XYZ file of C-alpha atoms in Angstrom:
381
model
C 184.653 82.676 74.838
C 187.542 81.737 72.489
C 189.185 84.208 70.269
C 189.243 83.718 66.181
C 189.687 85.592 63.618
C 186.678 87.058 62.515
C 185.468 87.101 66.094
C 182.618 86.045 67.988
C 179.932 88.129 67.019
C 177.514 90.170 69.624
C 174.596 91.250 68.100
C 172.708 94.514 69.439
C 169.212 95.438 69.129
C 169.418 99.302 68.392
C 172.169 100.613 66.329
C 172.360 104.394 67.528
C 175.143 106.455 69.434
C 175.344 103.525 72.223
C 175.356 100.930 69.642
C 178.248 102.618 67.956
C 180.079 103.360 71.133
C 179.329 99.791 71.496
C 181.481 98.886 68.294
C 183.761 101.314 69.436
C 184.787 99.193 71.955
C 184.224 95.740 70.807
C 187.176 95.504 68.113
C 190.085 95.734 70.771
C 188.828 92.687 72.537
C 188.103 91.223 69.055
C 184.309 90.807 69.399
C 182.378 91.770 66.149
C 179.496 93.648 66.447
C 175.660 93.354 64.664
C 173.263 95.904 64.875
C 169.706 96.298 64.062
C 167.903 99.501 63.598
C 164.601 100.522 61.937
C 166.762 103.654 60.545
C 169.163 102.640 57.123
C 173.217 103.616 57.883
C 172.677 104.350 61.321
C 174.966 106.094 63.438
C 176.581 102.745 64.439
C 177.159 101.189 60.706
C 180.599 103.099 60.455
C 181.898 100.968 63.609
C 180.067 97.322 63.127
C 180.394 94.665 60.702
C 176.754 95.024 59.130
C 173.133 96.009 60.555
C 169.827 94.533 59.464
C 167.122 97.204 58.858
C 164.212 96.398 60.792
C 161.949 97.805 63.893
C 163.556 96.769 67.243
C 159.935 94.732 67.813
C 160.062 92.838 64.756
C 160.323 88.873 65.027
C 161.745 88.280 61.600
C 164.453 91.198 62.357
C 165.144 89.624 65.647
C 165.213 86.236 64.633
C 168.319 87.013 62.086
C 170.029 88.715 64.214
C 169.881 85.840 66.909
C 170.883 83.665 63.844
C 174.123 85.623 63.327
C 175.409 86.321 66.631
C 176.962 84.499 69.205
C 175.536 86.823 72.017
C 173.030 89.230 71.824
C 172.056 92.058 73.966
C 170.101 95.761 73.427
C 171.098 99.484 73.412
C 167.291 100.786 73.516
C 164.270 99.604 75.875
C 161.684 99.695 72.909
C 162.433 95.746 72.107
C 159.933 93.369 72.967
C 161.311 91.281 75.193
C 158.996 88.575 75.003
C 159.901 88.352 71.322
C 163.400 88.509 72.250
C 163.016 85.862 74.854
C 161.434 83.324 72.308
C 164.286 83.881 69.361
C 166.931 83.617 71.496
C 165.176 80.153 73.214
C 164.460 78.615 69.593
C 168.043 79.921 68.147
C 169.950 79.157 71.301
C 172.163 82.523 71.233
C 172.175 83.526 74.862
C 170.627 86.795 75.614
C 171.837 89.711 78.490
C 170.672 91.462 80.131
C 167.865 88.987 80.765
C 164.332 89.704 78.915
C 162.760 89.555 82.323
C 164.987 92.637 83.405
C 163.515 94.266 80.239
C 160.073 93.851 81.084
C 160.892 95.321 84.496
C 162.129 98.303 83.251
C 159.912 98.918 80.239
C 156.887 99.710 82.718
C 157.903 102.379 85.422
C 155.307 101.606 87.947
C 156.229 97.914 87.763
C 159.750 99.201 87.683
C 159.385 101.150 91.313
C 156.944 98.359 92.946
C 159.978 95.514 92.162
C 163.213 97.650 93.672
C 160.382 98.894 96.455
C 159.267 95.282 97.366
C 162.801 94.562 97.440
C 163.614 96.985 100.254
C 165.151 99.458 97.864
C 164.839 103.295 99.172
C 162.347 104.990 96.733
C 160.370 108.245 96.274
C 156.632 107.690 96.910
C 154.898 106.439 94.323
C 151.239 105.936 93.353
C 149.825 104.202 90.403
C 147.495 106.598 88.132
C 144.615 105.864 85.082
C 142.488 108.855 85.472
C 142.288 112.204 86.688
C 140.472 111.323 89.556
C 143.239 109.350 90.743
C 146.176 111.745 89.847
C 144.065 114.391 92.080
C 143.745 111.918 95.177
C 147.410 110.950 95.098
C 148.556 114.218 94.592
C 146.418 115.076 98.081
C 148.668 112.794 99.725
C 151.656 113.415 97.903
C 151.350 116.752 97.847
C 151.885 119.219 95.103
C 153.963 119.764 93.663
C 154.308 116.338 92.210
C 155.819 113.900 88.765
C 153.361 112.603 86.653
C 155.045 109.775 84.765
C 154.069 108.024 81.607
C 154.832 104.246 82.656
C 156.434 103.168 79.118
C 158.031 105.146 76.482
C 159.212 108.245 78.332
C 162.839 109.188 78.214
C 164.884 112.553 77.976
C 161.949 114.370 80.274
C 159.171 113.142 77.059
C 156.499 111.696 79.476
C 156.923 113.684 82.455
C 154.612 116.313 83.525
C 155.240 118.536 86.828
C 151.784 118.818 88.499
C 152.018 122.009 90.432
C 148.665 122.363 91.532
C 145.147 121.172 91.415
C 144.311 123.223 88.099
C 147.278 121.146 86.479
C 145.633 117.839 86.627
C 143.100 117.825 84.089
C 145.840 118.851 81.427
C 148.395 116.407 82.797
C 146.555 113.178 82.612
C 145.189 114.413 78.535
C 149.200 114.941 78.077
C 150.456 111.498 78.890
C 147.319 109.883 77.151
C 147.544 106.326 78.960
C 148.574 104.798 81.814
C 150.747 106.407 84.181
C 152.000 106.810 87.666
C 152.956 109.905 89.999
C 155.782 110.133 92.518
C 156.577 113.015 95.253
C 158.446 115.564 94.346
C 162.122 115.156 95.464
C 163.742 117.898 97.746
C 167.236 116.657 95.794
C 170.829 117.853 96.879
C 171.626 116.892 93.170
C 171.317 113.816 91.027
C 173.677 110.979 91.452
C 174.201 108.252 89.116
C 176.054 104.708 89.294
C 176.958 102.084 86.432
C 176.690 99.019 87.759
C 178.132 95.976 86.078
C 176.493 92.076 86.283
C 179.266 89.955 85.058
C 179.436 86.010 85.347
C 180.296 85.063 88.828
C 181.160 89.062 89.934
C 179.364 92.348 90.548
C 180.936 95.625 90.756
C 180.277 99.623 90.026
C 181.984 102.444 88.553
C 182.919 105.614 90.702
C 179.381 107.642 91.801
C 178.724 110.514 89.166
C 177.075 113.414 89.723
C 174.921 114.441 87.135
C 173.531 117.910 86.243
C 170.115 117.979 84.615
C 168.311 120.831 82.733
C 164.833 120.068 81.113
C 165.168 117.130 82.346
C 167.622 116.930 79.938
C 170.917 115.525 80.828
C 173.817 117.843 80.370
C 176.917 117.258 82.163
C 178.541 114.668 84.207
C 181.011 115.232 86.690
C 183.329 111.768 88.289
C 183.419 111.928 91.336
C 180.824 113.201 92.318
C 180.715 116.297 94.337
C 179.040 114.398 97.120
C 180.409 113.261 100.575
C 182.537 110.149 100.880
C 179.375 108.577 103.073
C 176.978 109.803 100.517
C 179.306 108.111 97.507
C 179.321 105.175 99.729
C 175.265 105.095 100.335
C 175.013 105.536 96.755
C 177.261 102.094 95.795
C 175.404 100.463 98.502
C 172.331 101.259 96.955
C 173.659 100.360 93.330
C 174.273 96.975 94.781
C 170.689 96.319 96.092
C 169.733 96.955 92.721
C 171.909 94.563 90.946
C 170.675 91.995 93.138
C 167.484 92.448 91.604
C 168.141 92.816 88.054
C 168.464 89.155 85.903
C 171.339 88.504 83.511
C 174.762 89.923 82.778
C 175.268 93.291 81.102
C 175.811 97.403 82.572
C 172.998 99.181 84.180
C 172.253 102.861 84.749
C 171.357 103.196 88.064
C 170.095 106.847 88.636
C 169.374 108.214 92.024
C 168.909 111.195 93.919
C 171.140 112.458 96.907
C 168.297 114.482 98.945
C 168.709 117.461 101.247
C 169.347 115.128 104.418
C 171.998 113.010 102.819
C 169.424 109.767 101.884
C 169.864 108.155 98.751
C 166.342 107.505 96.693
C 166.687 105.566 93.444
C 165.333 107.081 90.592
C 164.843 105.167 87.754
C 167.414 101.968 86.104
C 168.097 101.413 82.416
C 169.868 98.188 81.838
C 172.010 99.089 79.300
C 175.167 101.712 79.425
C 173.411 104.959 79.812
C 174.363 108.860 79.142
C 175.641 109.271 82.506
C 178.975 106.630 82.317
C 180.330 108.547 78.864
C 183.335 109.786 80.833
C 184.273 106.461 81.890
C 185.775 105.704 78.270
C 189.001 108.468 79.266
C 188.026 108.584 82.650
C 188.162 104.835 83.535
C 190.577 101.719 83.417
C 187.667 99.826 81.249
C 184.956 102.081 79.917
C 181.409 101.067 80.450
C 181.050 99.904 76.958
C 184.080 97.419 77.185
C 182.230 96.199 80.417
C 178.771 95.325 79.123
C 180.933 93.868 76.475
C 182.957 91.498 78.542
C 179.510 91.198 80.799
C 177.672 89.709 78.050
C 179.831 87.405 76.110
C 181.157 86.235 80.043
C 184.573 87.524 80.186
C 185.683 89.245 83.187
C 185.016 92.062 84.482
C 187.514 94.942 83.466
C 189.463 97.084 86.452
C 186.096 100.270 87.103
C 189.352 102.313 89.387
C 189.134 106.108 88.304
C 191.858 107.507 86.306
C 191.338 111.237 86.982
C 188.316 113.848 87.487
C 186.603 113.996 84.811
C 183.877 115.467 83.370
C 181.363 114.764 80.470
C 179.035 117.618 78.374
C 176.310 116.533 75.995
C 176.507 118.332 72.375
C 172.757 119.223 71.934
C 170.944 120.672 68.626
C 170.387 124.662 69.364
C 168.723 125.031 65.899
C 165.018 125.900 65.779
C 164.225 123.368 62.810
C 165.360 120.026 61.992
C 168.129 120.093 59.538
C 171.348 118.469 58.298
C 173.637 118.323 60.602
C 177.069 120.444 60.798
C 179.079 121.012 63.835
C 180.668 124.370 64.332
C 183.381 125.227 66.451
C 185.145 122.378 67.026
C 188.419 123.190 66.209
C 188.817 124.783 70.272
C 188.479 121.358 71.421
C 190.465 120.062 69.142
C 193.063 122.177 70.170
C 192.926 121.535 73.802
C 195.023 119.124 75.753
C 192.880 116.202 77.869
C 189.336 117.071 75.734
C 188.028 114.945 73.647
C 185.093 114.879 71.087
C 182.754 112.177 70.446
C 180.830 112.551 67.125
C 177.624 110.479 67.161
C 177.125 110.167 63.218
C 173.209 111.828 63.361
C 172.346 112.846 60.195
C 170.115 115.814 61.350
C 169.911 117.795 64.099
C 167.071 119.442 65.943
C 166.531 120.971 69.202
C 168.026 119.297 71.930
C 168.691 116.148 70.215
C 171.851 114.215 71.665
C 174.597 114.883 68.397
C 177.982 114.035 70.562
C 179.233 115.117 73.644
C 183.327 116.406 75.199
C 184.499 114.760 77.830
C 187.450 117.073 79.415
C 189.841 115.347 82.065
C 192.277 116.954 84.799
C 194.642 116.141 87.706
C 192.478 117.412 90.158
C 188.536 118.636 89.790
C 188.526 122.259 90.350
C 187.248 124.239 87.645
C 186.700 121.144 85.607
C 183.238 121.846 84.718
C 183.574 125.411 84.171
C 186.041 124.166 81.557
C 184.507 121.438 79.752
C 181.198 124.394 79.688
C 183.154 126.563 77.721
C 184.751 124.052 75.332
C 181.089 122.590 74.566
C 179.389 126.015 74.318
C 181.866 127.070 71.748
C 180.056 124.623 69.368
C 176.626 125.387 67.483
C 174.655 123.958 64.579
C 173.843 127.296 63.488
């Protein structure tokens, strides 16, 4: 990649808080960035050179964007990536992570059956199209067990605890097309590791712990509060997975630590995910800056850990979707090593992901409790 003035230009499919964290991070290394987004001034237009309004499955949409950019890549899993495979053959703008990586991930039963061929430790998984099936696996699973939609679920939409027999009727109507159904874990707690493709190099960031509620994700905590060994199990495991992924870029690599110290992966997203936030204060090179480099073929930035840190997710607490106006955050503001990140949503509903705090420290004790109070001294009411 050579450096001009404007810049090479990256162009991202999806143009929400990632894609603006994205253009956050692409000015100091003088890459432009080009979004698209079905939604008009989306959260990332403030931070990017200009985004073409269109869904993230549209050819025409895609085929511009290829046009423009030197490089393109995706913040969101809902592109097609056999669209994206064709503009980026006829336009010749290199494309990473590689479309074949997407359709991996899109579908979470082929998803588990590609990292499980590959010898990567997983939770048992069976594929499921009607009740009848859901009730036989769940007989050898046992109950209780996850019913997972196989596309389209993220942020717990699509997954349905089965506790009993009596459940599966209801479960299969909720989901409402094809799906598959995986033990239930007996989890220590939920680990999570970026891992970075780059050119001719492969390396991860520091093993976070992350702290779920609703299956909602809610705080992350670097390192993790897991044994050296376990940490260790759980980069070892990151790297199995990168050896099956195609094409440069960041991937989320969520797993879960269970109660005898294995390491099961849970599921991948090839893109920078919720769970590496703290990396942009808590990190030498933030994850953002490393899909960046990652994708246009720079290398890799340093992933060392600056201090403990730990990341909270800003969530709508109103009971009905309105404009959005944070409260409170003056108290953040005001304290030394936090630091607010605004994600430019126009509205806010329940539980929608508006920003999150990421609070940093010399040494990890009371860290969370900390960063917990700063973010629940904000509200939307």
């Amino acid at each position: 990649m050579t450096l001009t003035s404007p810049g090479p230009t990256v162009g991202v499919v999806g143009g929400g808080q990632l894609g603006r964290m994205l253009g956050e991070a692409a000015a100091p290394l003088g890459l432009e960035l080009l979004v698209t987004d079905p939604t008009p001034d989306c959260p990332a237009t403030p931070v990017v050179r200009d985004q073409i309004v269109g869904d993230f499955d549209d050819e025409a949409t895609l085929r511009e964007l290829a046009e423009r950019a030197d490089y393109l890549t995706f913040e969101i899993e809902l592109a097609d990536p056999d669209v994206l495979e064709r503009v980026a053959e006829e336009t010749g703008t290199p494309i990473h992570p590689a479309p074949e990586t997407l359709r991996t991930i899109q579908d979470k039963l082929v998803q588990k059956r590609r990292l499980s061929n590959a010898g990567v430790p997983v939770p048992e998984f069976r594929a499921v199209d009607t009740a009848a099936d859901l009730r036989e696996a769940c007989e050898e699973l046992g109950y209780p067990a996850m019913l997972k939609a196989r596309t389209g679920g993220y942020d717990g939409r699509g997954n349905i605890r089965v506790e009993g027999p009596e459940d599966v009727e209801d479960a299969v109507d909720d989901i409402a097309g094809p799906a598959m159904v995986e033990e239930m874990v007996d989890f220590e707690r939920e680990l999570a590791v970026m891992g970075c493709r780059g050119a001719d190099e492969r390396d991860t960031f520091p093993v976070t712990e992350t702290i779920h509620r609703e299956e909602i994700l809610r705080e992350s905590v670097a390192p993790a509060r897991a044994s050296k060994a376990v940490r260790e199990h759980a980069r070892d495991v990151a790297h199995d997975v990168l050896d099956v992924m195609d094409g440069r870029g960041v991937f989320g690599i969520e797993l879960f630590e269970t109660t005898d110290g294995e390491i099961l992966l849970n599921e991948i997203a090839p893109r920078p995910h919720n769970s590496g936030h703290w990396t942009i204060e808590g990190c030498h090179t933030s994850q953002f800056e490393q899909h960046l480099r990652a994708v246009t073929g720079q290398p890799l930035g340093s992933t060392d850990q600056r201090f403990p840190t730990v990341s909270t997710n800003i969530l709508g607490d109103v009971s009905e979707r309105q404009p959005a106006a944070l409260r409170g955050e003056d108290g953040i503001l005001e304290t030394p090593r936090a630091h607010l990140h605004w994600y430019g949503k126009r509205e806010v509903y329940d539980l929608r992901k508006m920003g999150h705090v990421t609070l940093t420290a010399d040494d990890r004790d009371g860290l969370l409790a900390d960063a917990r109070d700063l973010r629940d001294g904000l509200t939307f009411e």
